[in-house]
Tab-separated table of C-alpha atoms and ligand atoms in Angstrom:
chain	number	residue	atom	x	y	z
A	22	UNK	CA	-6.767	3.590	-25.514
A	23	UNK	CA	-7.934	3.252	-21.549
A	24	UNK	CA	-9.198	6.665	-20.159
A	25	UNK	CA	-7.287	7.365	-16.541
A	26	UNK	CA	-8.944	8.068	-12.797
A	27	UNK	CA	-6.574	9.386	-10.908
A	28	UNK	CA	-7.387	9.488	-7.327
A	29	UNK	CA	-6.639	11.914	-4.074
A	30	UNK	CA	-6.329	10.365	-0.928
A	31	UNK	CA	-6.453	6.740	-0.415
A	32	UNK	CA	-8.745	6.592	2.895
A	33	UNK	CA	-11.884	3.667	2.985
A	34	UNK	CA	-13.367	6.080	0.405
A	35	UNK	CA	-10.684	6.065	-2.393
A	36	UNK	CA	-9.666	2.768	-2.364
A	37	UNK	CA	-13.029	0.707	-2.089
A	38	UNK	CA	-13.844	3.435	-5.263
A	39	UNK	CA	-10.049	1.897	-6.201
A	40	UNK	CA	-10.872	-1.599	-7.083
A	41	UNK	CA	-14.455	-0.588	-8.054
A	42	UNK	CA	-12.894	1.195	-10.733
A	43	UNK	CA	-10.254	-0.548	-11.570
A	44	UNK	CA	-12.892	-3.555	-12.681
A	45	UNK	CA	-14.615	-1.730	-15.233
A	46	UNK	CA	-13.752	-1.886	-19.000
A	47	UNK	CA	-11.195	0.130	-20.233
A	48	UNK	CA	-10.121	2.301	-17.658
A	49	UNK	CA	-6.794	3.070	-15.461
A	50	UNK	CA	-6.768	3.880	-12.528
A	51	UNK	CA	-4.405	5.838	-9.938
A	52	UNK	CA	-4.254	6.191	-6.125
A	53	UNK	CA	-2.493	9.527	-4.793
A	54	UNK	CA	-1.961	9.027	-0.634
A	55	UNK	CA	-0.592	11.367	1.376
A	56	UNK	CA	0.903	8.721	4.494
A	57	UNK	CA	3.668	7.365	3.751
A	58	UNK	CA	2.560	3.198	4.903
A	59	UNK	CA	-0.305	1.102	4.460
A	60	UNK	CA	-2.166	-0.143	7.035
A	61	UNK	CA	0.123	-3.109	7.855
A	62	UNK	CA	-0.427	-5.341	11.014
A	63	UNK	CA	-3.865	-4.864	12.392
A	64	UNK	CA	-3.379	-2.661	16.617
A	65	UNK	CA	-4.101	-5.644	18.724
A	66	UNK	CA	-6.557	-5.660	20.455
A	67	UNK	CA	-8.331	-3.118	18.819
A	68	UNK	CA	-8.185	0.337	16.430
A	69	UNK	CA	-9.399	3.038	18.501
A	70	UNK	CA	-11.755	4.772	15.171
A	71	UNK	CA	-14.258	2.071	14.266
A	72	UNK	CA	-17.306	2.620	12.441
A	73	UNK	CA	-21.193	1.247	12.522
A	74	UNK	CA	-21.423	0.222	9.018
A	75	UNK	CA	-24.502	0.176	7.220
A	76	UNK	CA	-25.829	-3.291	5.418
A	77	UNK	CA	-25.009	-1.798	2.228
A	78	UNK	CA	-21.533	-0.743	3.259
A	79	UNK	CA	-21.179	-3.873	4.094
A	80	UNK	CA	-23.174	-5.372	0.537
A	81	UNK	CA	-20.269	-3.415	-1.300
A	82	UNK	CA	-16.991	-4.438	0.122
A	83	UNK	CA	-18.635	-8.317	-0.354
A	84	UNK	CA	-19.197	-7.571	-4.030
A	85	UNK	CA	-15.271	-6.018	-4.345
A	86	UNK	CA	-13.655	-8.551	-2.160
A	87	UNK	CA	-12.829	-6.335	0.811
A	88	UNK	CA	-14.499	-7.841	3.494
A	89	UNK	CA	-12.863	-6.549	6.959
A	90	UNK	CA	-12.438	-9.998	9.280
A	91	UNK	CA	-14.895	-11.795	11.058
A	92	UNK	CA	-12.790	-11.927	13.957
A	93	UNK	CA	-12.540	-8.497	14.187
A	94	UNK	CA	-16.534	-7.194	13.092
A	95	UNK	CA	-19.234	-7.015	15.878
A	96	UNK	CA	-23.173	-7.362	14.924
A	97	UNK	CA	-25.706	-4.820	16.094
A	98	UNK	CA	-28.774	-6.630	16.876
A	99	UNK	CA	-30.421	-5.085	18.225
A	100	UNK	CA	-30.186	-0.820	20.140
A	101	UNK	CA	-31.434	1.127	22.763
A	102	UNK	CA	-31.816	5.110	23.613
A	103	UNK	CA	-32.443	6.993	26.078
A	104	UNK	CA	-33.211	10.299	26.186
A	105	UNK	CA	-32.346	12.702	29.454
A	106	UNK	CA	-35.632	12.052	31.032
A	107	UNK	CA	-36.861	9.596	33.028
A	108	UNK	CA	-37.379	6.822	31.231
A	109	UNK	CA	-37.389	7.803	28.136
A	110	UNK	CA	-35.669	4.401	26.860
A	111	UNK	CA	-36.114	3.208	22.886
A	112	UNK	CA	-35.228	0.595	21.591
A	113	UNK	CA	-35.365	-0.974	18.533
A	114	UNK	CA	-35.052	-4.725	18.071
A	115	UNK	CA	-34.342	-6.173	13.887
A	116	UNK	CA	-34.102	-10.072	12.978
A	117	UNK	CA	-30.566	-9.089	10.513
A	118	UNK	CA	-27.665	-7.249	12.223
A	119	UNK	CA	-28.518	-3.350	11.885
A	120	UNK	CA	-25.797	-2.709	11.414
A	121	UNK	CA	-21.733	-3.941	11.757
A	122	UNK	CA	-19.593	-2.344	13.734
A	123	UNK	CA	-15.820	-2.731	11.665
A	124	UNK	CA	-12.778	-1.309	12.952
A	125	UNK	CA	-10.938	1.414	10.538
A	126	UNK	CA	-7.975	-0.792	11.127
A	127	UNK	CA	-9.481	-3.934	9.519
A	128	UNK	CA	-11.704	-1.829	6.679
A	129	UNK	CA	-8.379	-0.690	5.225
A	130	UNK	CA	-6.857	-3.432	5.784
A	131	UNK	CA	-9.339	-5.744	3.363
A	132	UNK	CA	-9.429	-2.953	1.023
A	133	UNK	CA	-5.477	-3.336	0.886
A	134	UNK	CA	-5.171	-6.705	0.353
A	135	UNK	CA	-7.769	-6.343	-2.201
A	136	UNK	CA	-5.437	-4.403	-4.113
A	137	UNK	CA	-2.344	-6.080	-3.264
A	138	UNK	CA	-3.982	-8.724	-5.245
A	139	UNK	CA	-5.853	-8.341	-8.241
A	140	UNK	CA	-2.329	-6.362	-8.799
A	141	UNK	CA	-3.928	-3.536	-11.081
A	142	UNK	CA	-4.316	-0.016	-9.846
A	143	UNK	CA	-1.487	2.025	-9.321
A	144	UNK	CA	-0.305	3.173	-5.868
A	145	UNK	CA	1.763	6.311	-5.568
A	146	UNK	CA	2.387	6.197	-1.295
A	147	UNK	CA	3.743	9.283	0.762
A	148	UNK	CA	2.943	11.305	-2.186
A	149	UNK	CA	0.585	14.763	-2.528
A	150	UNK	CA	0.150	16.776	-5.361
A	151	UNK	CA	1.610	20.844	-5.367
A	152	UNK	CA	-0.589	22.062	-8.059
A	153	UNK	CA	-3.758	21.123	-10.380
A	154	UNK	CA	-3.556	22.429	-13.755
A	155	UNK	CA	-7.043	22.031	-15.814
A	156	UNK	CA	-7.082	21.998	-19.990
A	157	UNK	CA	-8.725	24.915	-21.913
A	158	UNK	CA	-12.059	25.002	-22.344
A	159	UNK	CA	-11.579	25.798	-25.572
A	160	UNK	CA	-10.351	22.774	-26.662
A	161	UNK	CA	-13.855	21.002	-25.171
A	162	UNK	CA	-11.200	18.457	-23.592
A	163	UNK	CA	-11.852	18.192	-19.774
A	164	UNK	CA	-8.513	16.405	-18.403
A	165	UNK	CA	-6.878	17.766	-16.027
A	166	UNK	CA	-2.846	16.960	-14.355
A	167	UNK	CA	-1.273	16.670	-11.033
A	168	UNK	CA	1.889	17.451	-10.240
A	169	UNK	CA	3.821	15.388	-7.566
A	170	UNK	CA	6.951	17.526	-5.254
A	171	UNK	CA	8.636	15.066	-7.126
A	172	UNK	CA	8.740	16.830	-10.213
A	173	UNK	CA	6.394	14.077	-11.593
A	174	UNK	CA	2.940	15.093	-13.324
A	175	UNK	CA	-0.203	12.347	-13.935
A	176	UNK	CA	-2.768	13.017	-16.556
A	177	UNK	CA	-6.298	12.121	-15.881
A	178	UNK	CA	-9.546	11.529	-17.513
A	179	UNK	CA	-11.260	12.054	-14.220
A	180	UNK	CA	-9.673	13.368	-11.973
A	181	UNK	CA	-11.413	12.143	-8.311
A	182	UNK	CA	-11.075	13.857	-4.623
A	183	UNK	CA	-11.699	11.907	-1.181
A	184	UNK	CA	-9.183	13.399	0.453
A	185	UNK	CA	-11.326	13.799	3.165
A	186	UNK	CA	-12.795	16.556	5.097
A	187	UNK	CA	-9.958	19.464	4.293
A	188	UNK	CA	-9.595	18.626	1.310
A	189	UNK	CA	-7.127	20.953	-0.830
A	190	UNK	CA	-8.111	19.446	-4.381
A	191	UNK	CA	-11.822	21.220	-3.810
A	192	UNK	CA	-10.353	24.167	-2.607
A	193	UNK	CA	-7.993	24.264	-5.699
A	194	UNK	CA	-10.851	23.542	-8.058
A	195	UNK	CA	-13.159	26.760	-5.990
A	196	UNK	CA	-15.647	24.061	-4.774
A	197	UNK	CA	-17.312	26.396	-1.910
A	198	UNK	CA	-18.333	24.641	0.666
A	199	UNK	CA	-20.850	25.209	3.770
A	200	UNK	CA	-19.998	24.230	7.014
A	201	UNK	CA	-20.654	23.951	10.826
A	202	UNK	CA	-18.440	23.709	13.512
A	203	UNK	CA	-20.345	22.339	16.121
A	204	UNK	CA	-16.938	23.991	18.401
A	205	UNK	CA	-17.314	19.759	19.938
A	206	UNK	CA	-14.676	16.780	19.836
A	207	UNK	CA	-15.631	13.326	19.439
A	208	UNK	CA	-13.721	11.068	21.629
A	209	UNK	CA	-13.142	7.685	20.674
A	210	UNK	CA	-11.569	4.580	22.929
A	211	UNK	CA	-12.573	1.142	23.725
A	212	UNK	CA	-13.489	-0.350	26.804
A	213	UNK	CA	-13.405	-4.490	28.723
A	214	UNK	CA	-16.612	-4.510	30.458
A	215	UNK	CA	-17.233	-6.790	33.444
A	216	UNK	CA	-20.971	-7.513	31.717
A	217	UNK	CA	-21.131	-8.769	28.222
A	218	UNK	CA	-22.975	-6.359	25.662
A	219	UNK	CA	-25.453	-9.158	24.444
A	220	UNK	CA	-24.906	-6.686	20.231
A	221	UNK	CA	-26.496	-4.149	21.861
A	222	UNK	CA	-25.432	-0.733	20.139
A	223	UNK	CA	-26.346	2.309	23.241
A	224	UNK	CA	-26.308	5.931	23.749
A	225	UNK	CA	-27.189	8.451	25.715
A	226	UNK	CA	-29.013	11.904	24.411
A	227	UNK	CA	-27.878	14.362	27.045
A	228	UNK	CA	-28.328	18.155	26.816
A	229	UNK	CA	-24.638	18.581	26.862
A	230	UNK	CA	-23.338	15.524	25.467
A	231	UNK	CA	-23.690	11.762	23.394
A	232	UNK	CA	-22.414	9.308	24.323
A	233	UNK	CA	-22.497	5.776	22.325
A	234	UNK	CA	-21.150	2.327	23.455
A	235	UNK	CA	-20.731	0.269	20.636
A	236	UNK	CA	-20.073	-3.158	20.642
A	237	UNK	CA	-16.128	-4.953	19.698
A	238	UNK	CA	-15.724	-8.529	19.852
A	239	UNK	CA	-15.739	-10.902	23.568
A	240	UNK	CA	-16.539	-8.234	26.602
A	241	UNK	CA	-15.106	-5.465	24.574
A	242	UNK	CA	-16.522	-1.700	23.773
A	243	UNK	CA	-15.844	1.004	21.319
A	244	UNK	CA	-16.706	4.822	22.044
A	245	UNK	CA	-17.800	7.564	20.525
A	246	UNK	CA	-18.901	10.577	23.132
A	247	UNK	CA	-19.011	14.259	21.650
A	248	UNK	CA	-18.565	17.101	24.098
A	249	UNK	CA	-17.616	19.936	24.268
A	250	UNK	CA	-14.414	21.623	23.222
A	251	UNK	CA	-13.486	21.492	26.721
A	252	UNK	CA	-14.832	18.542	28.695
A	253	UNK	CA	-13.015	16.465	25.427
A	254	UNK	CA	-9.364	17.843	26.659
A	255	UNK	CA	-10.199	17.231	30.040
A	256	UNK	CA	-11.563	13.996	29.714
A	257	UNK	CA	-8.478	12.946	27.537
A	258	UNK	CA	-5.664	13.819	29.963
A	259	UNK	CA	-8.275	12.248	33.162
A	260	UNK	CA	-5.943	9.443	34.730
A	261	UNK	CA	-7.053	5.932	33.479
A	262	UNK	CA	-9.583	4.742	35.998
A	263	UNK	CA	-10.730	8.007	35.606
A	264	UNK	CA	-11.936	8.090	32.836
A	265	UNK	CA	-12.653	4.669	33.099
A	266	UNK	CA	-15.374	5.342	35.637
A	267	UNK	CA	-16.273	8.841	33.624
A	268	UNK	CA	-17.615	6.078	30.975
A	269	UNK	CA	-19.458	3.813	33.238
A	270	UNK	CA	-21.289	6.872	35.401
A	271	UNK	CA	-22.318	8.306	31.447
A	272	UNK	CA	-23.760	4.656	30.682
A	273	UNK	CA	-25.502	4.408	33.852
A	274	UNK	CA	-23.066	1.465	34.212
A	275	UNK	CA	-25.553	-0.842	32.281
A	276	UNK	CA	-22.373	-3.064	31.425
A	277	UNK	CA	-20.364	-2.983	34.847
A	278	UNK	CA	-17.299	-1.657	35.504
A	279	UNK	CA	-15.197	-1.141	32.056
A	280	UNK	CA	-11.079	-1.040	31.564
A	281	UNK	CA	-9.211	0.546	28.706
A	282	UNK	CA	-7.226	-1.041	26.381
A	283	UNK	CA	-6.740	1.734	22.726
A	284	UNK	CA	-5.034	4.579	23.404
A	285	UNK	CA	-8.083	7.596	24.228
A	286	UNK	CA	-8.202	10.307	21.545
A	287	UNK	CA	-10.706	12.625	20.692
A	288	UNK	CA	-11.529	14.694	16.753
A	289	UNK	CA	-13.018	17.683	15.798
A	290	UNK	CA	-16.613	17.404	15.250
A	291	UNK	CA	-18.067	19.780	11.522
A	292	UNK	CA	-20.811	19.023	8.617
A	293	UNK	CA	-19.537	20.146	5.220
A	294	UNK	CA	-20.832	20.229	2.203
A	295	UNK	CA	-19.544	21.099	-0.885
A	296	UNK	CA	-22.367	23.118	-2.439
A	297	UNK	CA	-21.317	21.009	-6.488
A	298	UNK	CA	-19.658	17.919	-6.889
A	299	UNK	CA	-19.168	17.720	-10.284
A	300	UNK	CA	-16.506	20.058	-12.900
A	301	UNK	CA	-15.794	18.693	-16.453
A	302	UNK	CA	-13.059	16.024	-15.057
A	303	UNK	CA	-13.543	16.347	-11.756
A	304	UNK	CA	-15.963	15.219	-9.066
A	305	UNK	CA	-15.649	14.428	-4.739
A	306	UNK	CA	-16.273	12.019	-2.756
A	307	UNK	CA	-16.599	10.657	0.591
A	308	UNK	CA	-15.895	13.346	3.251
A	309	UNK	CA	-14.071	15.752	0.709
A	310	UNK	CA	-18.115	16.012	-0.667
A	311	UNK	CA	-19.562	15.992	2.949
A	312	UNK	CA	-19.029	15.659	6.529
A	313	UNK	CA	-21.622	14.471	9.304
A	314	UNK	CA	-22.265	14.718	13.233
A	315	UNK	CA	-20.658	11.060	13.762
A	316	UNK	CA	-24.052	10.444	16.379
A	317	UNK	CA	-25.476	8.694	13.133
A	318	UNK	CA	-22.441	7.021	12.401
A	319	UNK	CA	-23.340	7.742	8.732
A	320	UNK	CA	-20.105	9.255	7.271
A	321	UNK	CA	-18.281	7.090	5.965
A	322	UNK	CA	-21.834	5.230	5.076
A	323	UNK	CA	-22.128	7.682	2.548
A	324	UNK	CA	-18.818	7.720	1.393
A	325	UNK	CA	-19.378	3.953	0.509
A	326	UNK	CA	-22.271	4.841	-1.328
A	327	UNK	CA	-20.952	7.467	-3.353
A	328	UNK	CA	-18.068	4.988	-4.759
A	329	UNK	CA	-20.696	2.128	-6.019
A	330	UNK	CA	-22.768	5.102	-7.309
A	331	UNK	CA	-20.539	6.573	-9.475
A	332	UNK	CA	-18.739	2.914	-11.285
A	333	UNK	CA	-22.898	2.385	-11.747
A	334	UNK	CA	-23.206	5.644	-14.110
A	335	UNK	CA	-19.174	5.163	-15.051
A	336	UNK	CA	-20.157	1.631	-16.191
A	337	UNK	CA	-24.044	2.647	-17.243
A	338	UNK	CA	-22.332	6.346	-19.407
A	339	UNK	CA	-23.216	6.513	-23.549
A	340	UNK	CA	-20.913	4.973	-25.010
A	341	UNK	CA	-20.012	8.779	-27.086
A	342	UNK	CA	-19.711	10.035	-23.889
A	343	UNK	CA	-16.257	10.226	-21.832
A	344	UNK	CA	-15.829	9.369	-17.813
A	345	UNK	CA	-14.985	12.833	-17.585
A	346	UNK	CA	-18.028	14.805	-19.198
A	347	UNK	CA	-20.330	16.958	-16.951
A	348	UNK	CA	-23.006	15.393	-17.860
A	349	UNK	CA	-21.735	11.969	-16.331
A	350	UNK	CA	-20.388	13.127	-13.738
A	351	UNK	CA	-24.076	15.780	-12.721
A	352	UNK	CA	-25.703	11.422	-13.124
A	353	UNK	CA	-23.194	10.646	-9.887
A	354	UNK	CA	-23.964	14.477	-8.293
A	355	UNK	CA	-27.601	14.178	-8.428
A	356	UNK	CA	-27.826	10.329	-7.451
A	357	UNK	CA	-26.074	11.096	-4.140
A	358	UNK	CA	-25.868	14.912	-2.833
A	359	UNK	CA	-30.080	15.049	-2.019
A	360	UNK	CA	-29.241	11.935	-0.050
A	361	UNK	CA	-26.224	12.817	1.631
A	362	UNK	CA	-27.596	16.489	2.615
A	363	UNK	CA	-30.203	14.213	4.322
A	364	UNK	CA	-28.045	12.979	6.364
A	365	UNK	CA	-26.446	16.246	7.469
A	366	UNK	CA	-29.902	17.618	7.874
A	367	UNK	CA	-31.319	15.206	10.250
A	368	UNK	CA	-28.046	14.591	12.601
A	369	UNK	CA	-28.015	18.587	13.035
A	370	UNK	CA	-31.655	18.149	13.675
A	371	UNK	CA	-31.740	15.479	16.620
A	372	UNK	CA	-28.307	17.366	17.991
A	373	UNK	CA	-30.023	20.456	17.554
A	374	UNK	CA	-33.380	18.681	19.636
A	375	UNK	CA	-30.895	17.358	22.530
A	376	UNK	CA	-28.694	20.075	23.000
A	377	UNK	CA	-31.850	22.858	23.260
A	378	UNK	CA	-33.547	23.064	26.750
A	379	UNK	CA	-36.425	24.500	25.499
A	380	UNK	CA	-39.573	22.933	26.675
A	381	UNK	CA	-40.590	21.481	23.378
A	382	UNK	CA	-37.753	19.912	22.599
A	383	UNK	CA	-37.565	18.294	25.862
A	384	UNK	CA	-40.757	17.188	25.756
A	385	UNK	CA	-40.176	15.372	22.457
A	386	UNK	CA	-37.111	13.986	23.582
A	387	UNK	CA	-38.521	11.952	26.701
A	388	UNK	CA	-42.467	11.611	25.505
A	389	UNK	CA	-41.756	11.609	22.454
A	390	UNK	CA	-38.836	8.845	23.225
A	391	UNK	CA	-40.718	6.640	25.359
A	392	UNK	CA	-44.255	7.035	22.050
A	393	UNK	CA	-42.184	5.971	19.423
A	394	UNK	CA	-41.147	3.350	21.714
A	395	UNK	CA	-44.895	1.904	22.105
A	396	UNK	CA	-45.365	2.394	18.441
A	397	UNK	CA	-44.185	-0.659	16.506
A	398	UNK	CA	-44.932	0.779	13.235
A	399	UNK	CA	-43.128	3.784	13.760
A	400	UNK	CA	-39.588	2.118	14.354
A	401	UNK	CA	-39.785	0.080	11.665
A	402	UNK	CA	-39.579	3.458	9.567
A	403	UNK	CA	-36.759	4.023	11.489
A	404	UNK	CA	-35.016	0.430	11.363
A	405	UNK	CA	-35.627	0.410	7.944
A	406	UNK	CA	-34.060	3.868	7.236
A	407	UNK	CA	-30.131	2.548	9.708
A	408	UNK	CA	-29.756	0.088	7.393
A	409	UNK	CA	-30.249	1.196	4.191
B	18	LIG	C1	-15.046	10.250	16.005
B	18	LIG	C2	-15.796	10.102	14.720
B	18	LIG	C3	-16.264	9.192	14.614
B	18	LIG	C4	-17.352	8.352	13.290
B	18	LIG	N1	-17.871	6.970	13.329
B	18	LIG	C5	-17.874	7.023	12.475
B	18	LIG	C6	-19.047	5.782	12.450
B	18	LIG	O1	-19.272	5.125	13.214
B	18	LIG	N2	-19.352	5.601	11.145
B	18	LIG	C7	-19.424	6.244	10.176
B	18	LIG	O2	-19.741	6.021	9.077
B	18	LIG	N3	-18.516	7.141	10.143
B	18	LIG	C8	-17.893	7.560	10.848
B	18	LIG	N4	-17.480	9.066	10.813
B	18	LIG	C9	-16.820	9.898	9.743
B	18	LIG	C10	-15.668	8.821	9.101
B	18	LIG	O3	-13.979	8.823	10.097
B	18	LIG	C11	-15.133	9.145	7.300
B	18	LIG	O4	-16.701	9.350	6.957
B	18	LIG	C12	-14.874	8.912	7.048
B	18	LIG	O5	-13.033	8.089	7.239
B	18	LIG	C13	-14.444	8.926	5.948
B	18	LIG	O6	-13.504	8.119	4.293
B	18	LIG	P1	-12.868	8.890	3.233
B	18	LIG	O7	-12.253	8.517	2.873
B	18	LIG	O8	-13.612	9.964	2.485
B	18	LIG	O9	-11.994	10.463	4.119
B	18	LIG	P2	-10.554	10.002	4.712
B	18	LIG	O10	-10.913	9.090	5.989
B	18	LIG	O11	-10.805	11.454	5.921
B	18	LIG	O12	-9.522	9.444	4.157
B	18	LIG	C14	-8.517	11.023	3.078
B	18	LIG	C15	-7.803	10.278	2.938
B	18	LIG	O13	-6.926	10.513	2.315
B	18	LIG	C16	-5.786	11.528	2.789
B	18	LIG	N5	-4.727	12.536	1.948
B	18	LIG	C17	-5.464	13.797	2.633
B	18	LIG	N6	-4.786	14.934	2.246
B	18	LIG	C18	-3.805	14.863	1.056
B	18	LIG	C19	-3.442	15.079	-0.202
B	18	LIG	N7	-3.073	16.398	-0.858
B	18	LIG	N8	-2.916	14.299	-1.085
B	18	LIG	C20	-2.747	13.206	-0.228
B	18	LIG	N9	-3.595	11.917	-0.222
B	18	LIG	C21	-4.427	12.818	1.093
B	18	LIG	C22	-5.527	11.413	3.887
B	18	LIG	O14	-4.295	10.596	3.873
B	18	LIG	C23	-6.364	9.948	4.622
B	18	LIG	O15	-5.373	8.865	4.096
B	18	LIG	C24	-16.552	9.355	12.551
B	18	LIG	C25	-15.777	10.206	11.810
B	18	LIG	C26	-15.507	11.397	13.053
B	18	LIG	C27	-14.611	12.310	13.281
């Protein structure tokens, strides 16, 4: 008899895990997604929400047969980073792409196409759980059951919470979270630029904001501008021409004039770390387990690494173990939680360094950056880390 995995949340992490898990022998998979419809046609010219996918994430999507369409991806072959002091520039060049910029919509489209072609995952769209029950621990059965609003009940040998950073499943499971509200928003939008970006990602760390220019196909870029909530409200309310001028000015006119080619949106930024990721019959994955500041562009990369690791752990478990056994799920948690914590801490420290007005922080973000720029060995350590 098959064991059943129910995944709540059909975002990039939930869907990629569904595809990978459905290929494990003796496992059937069901996804519950609140949104009524899938991605559908790709937005033109580009979705305003993009990811900087690491080579490992691109490899995972390739492995599960869900590589985003090439025409919608742009490689990052070099990175330039500026501090707020004069000439504090750090530039990385790398033989292989450091990352690939891909629209959220293109990732979702590729995952949904693969799911349709495979046809072996049940997807309940426009559905959200109304309650969750756990079997009596005395019976030593770990199965969970999820009730939906239409009265149906889905039993799961393993329930995966991939329902994002405000996870309902995590709350029902009483899993505490450590959270930090950055009191800032990420403003995102796409622009056409006067000059070619040359496959270079650019980032400006200032004492009150972090701005990233990420290359898109052709002469286009996507920006993530992390600013205070008030500044984000102001930026998203600006007339188009003024916003373009502000974004070009904040980026030192590196790419000349800009014209807006997408809606402008803002997202609240917060760091969330779940205290534990596993209970009997239940595990957290993706943003439900960890959300990090987007300045390092690692959020979805961490989630794909979770999905890949969980499949590995389920595949390699002893033949006497069930997929919902706590010992199995703890193996996944041990393998992934530390990595997610480390990324969260590093991005936190980088952010604090840039927001601090202390003289040592100023020295580090300016002279320190110039120093690293002159040390090829130090730069290659940073590149290795970024491309993992
Ligand atoms: C401004 C900004 C920029 C970012 N840039 C990057 C970047 O460059 N690179 C990067 O790697 N990451 C980036 N991220 C982070 C990235 O967006 C997230 O890490 C990623 O979306 C997490 O995927 P997920 O599938 O875990 O969760 P989500 O994408 O949040 O998906 C959760 C899914 O669950 C569904 N859902 C929620 N609740 C329920 C429920 N109760 N029942 C059923 N379904 C439910 C939702 O509809 C959704 O489809 C950025 C984030 C922000 C805010």
